[in-house]
mmCIF file of C-alpha atoms in Angstrom:
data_model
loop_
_atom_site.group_PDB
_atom_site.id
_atom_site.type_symbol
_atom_site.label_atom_id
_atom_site.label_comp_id
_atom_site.label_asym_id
_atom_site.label_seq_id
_atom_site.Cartn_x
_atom_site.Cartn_y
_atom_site.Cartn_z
ATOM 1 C CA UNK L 306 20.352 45.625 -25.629
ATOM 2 C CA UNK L 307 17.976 48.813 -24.322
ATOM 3 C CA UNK L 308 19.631 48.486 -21.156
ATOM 4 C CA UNK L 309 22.922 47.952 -22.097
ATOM 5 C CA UNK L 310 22.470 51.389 -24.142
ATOM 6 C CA UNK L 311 20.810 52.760 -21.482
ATOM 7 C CA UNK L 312 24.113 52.295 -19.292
ATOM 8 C CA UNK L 313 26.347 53.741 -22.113
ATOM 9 C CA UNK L 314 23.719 56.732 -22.486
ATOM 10 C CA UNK L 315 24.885 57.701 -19.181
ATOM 11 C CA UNK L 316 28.619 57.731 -19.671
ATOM 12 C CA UNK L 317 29.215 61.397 -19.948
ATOM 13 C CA UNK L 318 29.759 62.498 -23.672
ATOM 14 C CA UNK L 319 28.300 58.703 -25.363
ATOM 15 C CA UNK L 320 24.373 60.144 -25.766
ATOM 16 C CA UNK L 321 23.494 62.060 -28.615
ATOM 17 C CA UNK L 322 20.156 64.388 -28.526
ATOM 18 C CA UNK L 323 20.415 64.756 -32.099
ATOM 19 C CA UNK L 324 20.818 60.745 -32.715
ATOM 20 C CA UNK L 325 18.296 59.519 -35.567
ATOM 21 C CA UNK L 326 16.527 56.509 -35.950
ATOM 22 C CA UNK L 327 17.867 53.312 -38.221
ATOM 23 C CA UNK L 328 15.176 52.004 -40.403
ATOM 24 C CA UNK L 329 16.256 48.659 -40.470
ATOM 25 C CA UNK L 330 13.509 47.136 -42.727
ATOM 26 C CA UNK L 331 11.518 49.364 -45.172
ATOM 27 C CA UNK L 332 8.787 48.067 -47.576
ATOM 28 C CA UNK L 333 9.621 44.308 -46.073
ATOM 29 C CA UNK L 334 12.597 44.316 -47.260
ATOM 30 C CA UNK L 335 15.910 44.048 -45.301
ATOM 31 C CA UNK L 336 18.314 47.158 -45.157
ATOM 32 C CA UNK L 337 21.468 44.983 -45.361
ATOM 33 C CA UNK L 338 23.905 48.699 -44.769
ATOM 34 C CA UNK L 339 21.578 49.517 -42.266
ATOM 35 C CA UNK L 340 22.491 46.452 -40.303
ATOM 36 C CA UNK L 341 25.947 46.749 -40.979
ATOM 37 C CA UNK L 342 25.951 50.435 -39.607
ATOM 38 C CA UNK L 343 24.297 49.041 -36.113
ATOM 39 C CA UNK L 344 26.382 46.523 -36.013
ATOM 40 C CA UNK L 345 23.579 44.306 -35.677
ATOM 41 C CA UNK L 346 23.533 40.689 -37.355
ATOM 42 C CA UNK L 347 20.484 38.661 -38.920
ATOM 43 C CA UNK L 348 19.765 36.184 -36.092
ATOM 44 C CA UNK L 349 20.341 39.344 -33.789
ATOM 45 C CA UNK L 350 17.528 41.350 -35.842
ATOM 46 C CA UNK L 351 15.091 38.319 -36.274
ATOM 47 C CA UNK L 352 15.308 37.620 -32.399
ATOM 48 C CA UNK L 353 14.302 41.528 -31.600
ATOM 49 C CA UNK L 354 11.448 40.877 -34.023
ATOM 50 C CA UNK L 355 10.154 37.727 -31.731
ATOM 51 C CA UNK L 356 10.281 40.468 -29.180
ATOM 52 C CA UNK L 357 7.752 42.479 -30.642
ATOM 53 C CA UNK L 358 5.754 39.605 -31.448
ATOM 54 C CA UNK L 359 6.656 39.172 -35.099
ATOM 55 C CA UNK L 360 7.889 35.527 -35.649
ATOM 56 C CA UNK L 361 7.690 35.784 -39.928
ATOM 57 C CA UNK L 362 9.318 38.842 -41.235
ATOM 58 C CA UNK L 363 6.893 38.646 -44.221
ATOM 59 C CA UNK L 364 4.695 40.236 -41.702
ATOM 60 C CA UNK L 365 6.786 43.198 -41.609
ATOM 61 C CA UNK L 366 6.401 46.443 -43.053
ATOM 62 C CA UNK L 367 8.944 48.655 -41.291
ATOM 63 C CA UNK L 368 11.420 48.050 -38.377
ATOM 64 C CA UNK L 369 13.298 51.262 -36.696
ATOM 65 C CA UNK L 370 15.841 51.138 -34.314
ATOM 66 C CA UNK L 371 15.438 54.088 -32.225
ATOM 67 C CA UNK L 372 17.899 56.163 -30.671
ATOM 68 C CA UNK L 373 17.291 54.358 -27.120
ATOM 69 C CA UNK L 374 18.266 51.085 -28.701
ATOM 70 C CA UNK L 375 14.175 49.551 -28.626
ATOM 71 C CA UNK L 376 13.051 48.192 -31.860
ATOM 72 C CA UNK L 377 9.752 49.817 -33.077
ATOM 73 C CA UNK L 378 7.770 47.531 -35.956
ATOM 74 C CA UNK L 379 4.821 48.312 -37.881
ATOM 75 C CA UNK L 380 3.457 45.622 -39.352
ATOM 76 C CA UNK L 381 1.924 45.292 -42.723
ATOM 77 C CA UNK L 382 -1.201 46.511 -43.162
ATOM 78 C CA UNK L 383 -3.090 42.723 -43.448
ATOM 79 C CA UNK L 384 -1.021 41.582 -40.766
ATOM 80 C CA UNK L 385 -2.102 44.271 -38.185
ATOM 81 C CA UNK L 386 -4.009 42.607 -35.692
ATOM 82 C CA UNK L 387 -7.851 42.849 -35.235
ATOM 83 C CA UNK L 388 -8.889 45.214 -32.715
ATOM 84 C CA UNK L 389 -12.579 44.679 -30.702
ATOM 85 C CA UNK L 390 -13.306 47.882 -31.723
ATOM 86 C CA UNK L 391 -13.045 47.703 -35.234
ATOM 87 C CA UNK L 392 -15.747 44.623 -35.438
ATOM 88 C CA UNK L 393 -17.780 47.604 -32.199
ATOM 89 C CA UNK L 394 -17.435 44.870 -29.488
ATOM 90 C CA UNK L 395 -17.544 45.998 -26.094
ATOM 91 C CA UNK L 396 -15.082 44.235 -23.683
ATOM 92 C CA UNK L 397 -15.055 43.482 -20.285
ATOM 93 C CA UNK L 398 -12.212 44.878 -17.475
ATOM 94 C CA UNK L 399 -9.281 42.679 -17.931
ATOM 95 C CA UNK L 400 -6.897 44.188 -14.624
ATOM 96 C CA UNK L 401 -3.210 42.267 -13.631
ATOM 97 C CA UNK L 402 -3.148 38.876 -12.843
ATOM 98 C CA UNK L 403 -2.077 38.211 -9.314
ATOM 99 C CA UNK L 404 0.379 35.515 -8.487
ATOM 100 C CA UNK L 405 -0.842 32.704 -5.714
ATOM 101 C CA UNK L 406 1.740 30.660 -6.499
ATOM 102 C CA UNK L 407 5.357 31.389 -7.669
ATOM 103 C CA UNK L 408 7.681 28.270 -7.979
ATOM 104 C CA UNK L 409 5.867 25.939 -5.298
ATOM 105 C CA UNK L 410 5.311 29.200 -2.815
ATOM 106 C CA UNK L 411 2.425 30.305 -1.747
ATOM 107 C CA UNK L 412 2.309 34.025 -1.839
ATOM 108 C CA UNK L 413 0.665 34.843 1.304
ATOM 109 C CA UNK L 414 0.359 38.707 1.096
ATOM 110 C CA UNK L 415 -1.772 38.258 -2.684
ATOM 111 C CA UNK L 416 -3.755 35.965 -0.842
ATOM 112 C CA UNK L 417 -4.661 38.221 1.687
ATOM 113 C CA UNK L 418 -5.192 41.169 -0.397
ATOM 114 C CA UNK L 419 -7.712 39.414 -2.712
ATOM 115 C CA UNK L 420 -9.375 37.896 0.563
ATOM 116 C CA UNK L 421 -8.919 34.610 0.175
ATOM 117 C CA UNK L 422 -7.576 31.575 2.388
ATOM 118 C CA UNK L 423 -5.694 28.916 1.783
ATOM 119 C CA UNK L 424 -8.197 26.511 2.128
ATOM 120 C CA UNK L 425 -10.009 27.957 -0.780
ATOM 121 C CA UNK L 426 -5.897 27.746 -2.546
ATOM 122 C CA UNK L 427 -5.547 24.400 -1.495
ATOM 123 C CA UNK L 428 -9.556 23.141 -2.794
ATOM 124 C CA UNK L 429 -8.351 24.882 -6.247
ATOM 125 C CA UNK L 430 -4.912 22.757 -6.602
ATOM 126 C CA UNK L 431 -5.762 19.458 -5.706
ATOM 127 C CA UNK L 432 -9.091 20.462 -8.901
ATOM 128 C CA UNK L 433 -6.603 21.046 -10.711
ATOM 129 C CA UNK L 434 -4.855 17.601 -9.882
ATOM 130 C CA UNK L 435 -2.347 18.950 -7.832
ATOM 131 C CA UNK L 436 -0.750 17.372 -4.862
ATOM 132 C CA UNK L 437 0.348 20.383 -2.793
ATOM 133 C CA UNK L 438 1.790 23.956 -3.883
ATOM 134 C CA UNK L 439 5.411 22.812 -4.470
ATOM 135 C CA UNK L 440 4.555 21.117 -8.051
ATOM 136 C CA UNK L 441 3.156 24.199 -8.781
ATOM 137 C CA UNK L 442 5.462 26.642 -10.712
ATOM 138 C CA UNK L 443 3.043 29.509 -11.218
ATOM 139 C CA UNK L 444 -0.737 29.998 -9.991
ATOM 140 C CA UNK L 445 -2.235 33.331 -10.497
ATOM 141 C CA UNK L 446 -5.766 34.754 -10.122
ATOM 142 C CA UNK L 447 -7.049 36.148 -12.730
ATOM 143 C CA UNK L 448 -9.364 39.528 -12.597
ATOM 144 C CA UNK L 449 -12.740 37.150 -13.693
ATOM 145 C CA UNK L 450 -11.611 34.990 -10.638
ATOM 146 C CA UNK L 451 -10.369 32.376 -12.730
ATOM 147 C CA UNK L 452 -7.199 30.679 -11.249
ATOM 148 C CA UNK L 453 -4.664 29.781 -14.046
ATOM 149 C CA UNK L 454 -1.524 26.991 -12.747
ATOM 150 C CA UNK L 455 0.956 26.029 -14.553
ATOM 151 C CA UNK L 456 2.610 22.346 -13.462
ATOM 152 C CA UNK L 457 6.085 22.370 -12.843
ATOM 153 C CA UNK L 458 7.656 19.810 -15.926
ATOM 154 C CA UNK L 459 9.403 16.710 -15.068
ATOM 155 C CA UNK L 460 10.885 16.176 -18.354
ATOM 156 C CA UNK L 461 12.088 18.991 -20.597
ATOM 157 C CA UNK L 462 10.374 19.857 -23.166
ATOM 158 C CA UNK L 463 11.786 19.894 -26.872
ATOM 159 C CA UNK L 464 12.070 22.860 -29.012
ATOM 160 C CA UNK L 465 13.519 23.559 -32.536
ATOM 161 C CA UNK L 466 16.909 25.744 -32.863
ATOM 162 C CA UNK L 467 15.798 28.973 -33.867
ATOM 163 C CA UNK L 468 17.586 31.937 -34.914
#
């Protein structure tokens, strides 16, 4: 939805400076005429909610739909999560992963930038109980050094209808 916006923003005489934000959801509780306003339905609101990371609108405190069409949430106050430096734990560097292996290929260039060899690529996939790279859908480095694959699926797997 941003990026459809985005492309309408640009149509000469669609973007508004002074455009206002939509609260959507205020004190947890759904602003039905807001939604009607937007044009936006319930399945439509709850699925921009999974975006943000909130599955249970109980968590919920406020939801504003800003002028660029992105969906700001705070959450309520219990639901915020923990940060390290609220309990004064120090963390260690945690950079971008960098992708080995994207859908059975091996990504030569990120190999050679983080100085490895296939050899070493090949030793870590058959540990991991890998055949070869092409049953591998994703296998990234992480910044620790730890490699993380993910196993391409034979068989789908089942989820629930959600809305």
């Amino acid at each position: 939805m941003a990026v459809f916006i985005g492309w309408l923003s640009l149509r000469k005489g669609f973007y508004n400076v002074d455009a206002k934000p939509s609260i959507l959801i205020a004190n947890g509780k759904i602003r039905r005429e807001e939604l009607r306003k937007n044009r936006i339905n319930l399945p439509f609101l709850l699925s921009l909610l999974r975006l943000q990371g909130y599955a249970n609108l109980s968590a919920v405190e406020y939801a504003i739909l800003e002028p660029n069409g992105n969906l700001s949430v705070l959450p309520k106050s219990q639901n915020r999560p923990v940060q390290p430096k609220d309990l004064q734990i120090n963390t260690e560097y945690e950079g971008l992963a960098l992708p080995l292996i994207i859908d059975g290929e091996i990504q030569y260039n990120n190999l050679k930038y983080a100085k490895l060899s296939t050899d070493w690529l090949y030793q870590e996939i058959k540990k991991a109980g890998a055949p070869n790279p092409e049953t591998i859908f994703l296998a990234e480095l992480k910044s620790t050094g730890e490699l993380y694959i993910d196993h391409k699926q034979k068989e789908k797997i089942m989820v629930p209808n959600i809305f």
